[in-house]
Amino acid sequence: MKVTRRKLLIGAAAGGGLIAAYALLPRDYPVPLSAGEGEQAFNAWIKINRSGVVTIAVPQLEMGQGITTLLPRIAAEELGADWRQVAVEPAAISPAYADPVLAARWGGLRDTWLPSFADDPDDFLAKNFANQTRLMATADGTAIAAYEMPIREAAAGVRAVLAMAAAERWDVAFEECEARDGFIVHGEKQLRFGELADEAAEFSAPSPPILRPDPMSDASPDLTVAVGNYPRLDGPSKVDGSFRFSGDIRLPGMVFAAIAHGPLAASELDTFDEEAGRRVTGYIARVEGDSWLAAVGSSQWAAEKALRRMKPLFKATRGLPDDTTIAEGLERALAEGTPEVMFQRGETEVALEGLGVVEARYTIAPALHGTIETATATARFQSGRLEIWAAAQAPEQAREQAAAAVGLPVEDVVLYPVGAGGSFDARLEYRIVREAAAIARAVGRPVQLTYSRWQEHLTALPRPPAVAEVKAITGPQGTVHAWHSRFACQPGAHEMYARLFEGLTPERALDASDGKHDPANLFGMAPPYAIDNVMVESLSADTGLPAGRMRGNAEARACFVTESFMDEVAGAAGEEPLAYRMAMLGGNPRMAECLQGAAQLGEWDGGGEGTAQGIACWQMVDPAGREGGGGRIAVVVRARPGENGVEVSSIAAWCDIGRIPHYELALQQIEGGLLFGINQALGMGVTFKGGLPQEQTLGALRLAGLSRIPEISVGFAQNDAPPFDPGEIGMVAVAPAIANALRSATGTRFRELPIPLGRTTLAPTPPPSETPAPEVTEAASEADSVDVPEAEPSELPDGTMAD
């Protein structure tokens, strides 16, 4: 038998069976799914109660994307369970759930002696890294690629042993038994799963598992499958309010903390007035960190009020970034940097010589996530043991950092995952987990730390700013003959990796990544068209601003640049945008179908002057490198300037994400992505002065309200290609489609993201307070102190920089 990491060895599970996980060498790990009274845990994924309830372990964070429904549905259909009796629980941190697909996706960020063996999910370095780090991060849309087959094989194994238990009772061959609707059936005889669970645990499953002939698909002709309809498992609890987010945790004796941080990129706590805080009723204590001050109170209100009265000042330990220094860093990279070729095909330099070159320059500003829920974490430190309740996209890495913050071995830290109220990769960061752990240890009581909206924005690591210069030359028939793009951006993915896996602070990660070229920054920068001569160059920029990740990441930036520029090239050639793209696709019929589908849904009429229509398309590679995999989308938008800013009246999208395991979840993800894309196009941008974000409230990010939601139409291609996660692809093509629509509506080409028209005509940022806006000096020296007070709930902080 050839054993792979996906093979689950089932047997004697009630006593703690073993699962095999192979990396460089085989190792055995205990089954991480614990069984309660009356339950049998069959493997890392599934346990069954005598009442018939089937519980599925989910190793990823529920952030509203529906992962706690998608993975259980895959298991339920393969098992033949009754969906009404399916439950879900967060998976324990374990190598059993390690994600080699994500490890391979991030392989280019690791310094390894064999890089070619680290960027494929089946290569041993990717598997080894995933196992060693217990990589269970919710990121980059790898859930289906990483977990569908292991879950199917686990469910098939459980189905087999249930059938064996029933077959022994009936004295028949287990292969003659079926599993459906929570029963094992043979002719007229049937037994519930719960009745068979204890006996089934004594059997060993066939190896390899006997899978059902067809994987789960909502695109199949017969949508009435044995397990029935699949409403979201998290839906009822979110409707009745019982779903627990970080801020819902309550513990005996718990106190509350408010916190103030210094500005980015580096500062330390200087002075504060504790006596003023002591005069607040309910004040308990203050806790200091290197770059933060927390006030602890009997209520959140008391903690926040005490912190405001303490008026903490922070000392800058280096130059603080602002819009000017950020722009200078990008310009310096373009003018003086040494480019690294990240992709090349043909002879670009020769092909671009001569007349008729079309050139354009695009700028992408820093942007904030605009999360619904601000960061919250609850910690309890007692008897040499730390417990943490927090929404963590990378749970093991957050756990390790919490342990480091209080000087414990990681084995003495327990992380209880709770859902995130929208994240968009913000909860890959663990800063609040370290702080909550340190505060809990200092005060000796359970503590809940909640960031105010201002602190959420102040500590958020924004989308990396970037500048792209693109030029192309067209051939005799008007099609692109050569394409050359230069992309200046800081190595934000390297920064993320250094924070996540090396435990560096944002400032130290920024320094450690300086000068590196970031392949993750260039995902998608090679255009998805049949162009003979293509060159993509990376220029590493030093902006002085620590950066993070945002939904869509590099693909969103690449699509904005590429699809805006394609419209410019089409216009220079005198061609209609849709027909021009179709001519440039080459052998890509699936993308052609997306363009045609979006054009039909959006009633495309050519995108000529005055039509206010724009079109864009994009293709994303399969994270596991599966043949025929990847996702494709085309978007048609109607948008024009209006009294309340840019008015997007309609948006139509046609998606090809391969086989669709759960249609409703896919539709929700695409629709949500389209709305996120509108906000990214017209808002979410952030400006900096002295390391302080000037957009200090959610309203200041200029997000579209419900009254401005356009008419949305979505269609899906029907095929059996490997399923592609819809979480990112829905938003990437929206911004260029809006920019192209505004070009047809106004005659002006917008090459900035966020689009400046949206930035200037949407609701203005309210003034910080009734007092005059403070003056902010240029980059602070070590002698400068920075006042970053907490605001009253009805106020905004003024971010005063003190002399």
Short mmCIF file of C-alpha atoms in Angstrom, two decimals, residues 14 85 124 164 204 292 351 381 418 436 481-482 503 540 558 585 602-603 677 695 708 710-711 715 735 753 758 799:
data_model
loop_
_atom_site.label_atom_id
_atom_site.label_comp_id
_atom_site.label_asym_id
_atom_site.label_seq_id
_atom_site.Cartn_x
_atom_site.Cartn_y
_atom_site.Cartn_z
CA ALA A 14 -12.42 5.19 21.06
CA GLN A 85 -27.99 15.74 12.22
CA PHE A 124 8.42 17.08 0.65
CA MET A 164 -19.21 -3.41 8.11
CA SER A 204 -10.62 -1.12 10.11
CA TRP A 292 1.58 50.58 24.11
CA ALA A 351 10.06 44.03 -29.58
CA PHE A 381 -3.58 33.27 33.00
CA VAL A 418 -14.05 32.04 17.75
CA ALA A 436 -4.08 40.35 25.93
CA HIS A 481 2.99 42.37 -29.88
CA ALA A 482 5.02 43.08 -26.73
CA GLY A 503 7.81 36.33 15.41
CA SER A 540 11.84 46.49 -4.20
CA ALA A 558 -2.33 43.25 -11.03
CA LEU A 585 -7.14 35.47 -25.56
CA GLY A 602 -24.61 43.19 -18.35
CA GLU A 603 -26.21 44.05 -21.71
CA GLY A 677 -14.39 45.41 -5.11
CA GLU A 695 -8.81 58.06 8.22
CA ARG A 708 -25.78 52.70 -2.98
CA PRO A 710 -26.07 48.36 -7.35
CA GLU A 711 -28.12 45.75 -9.16
CA GLY A 715 -23.68 33.59 -13.67
CA ALA A 735 -11.93 48.28 -9.88
CA LEU A 753 -6.54 53.22 -6.79
CA GLY A 758 -14.60 58.47 -5.81
CA GLY A 799 -3.24 62.66 16.77
#
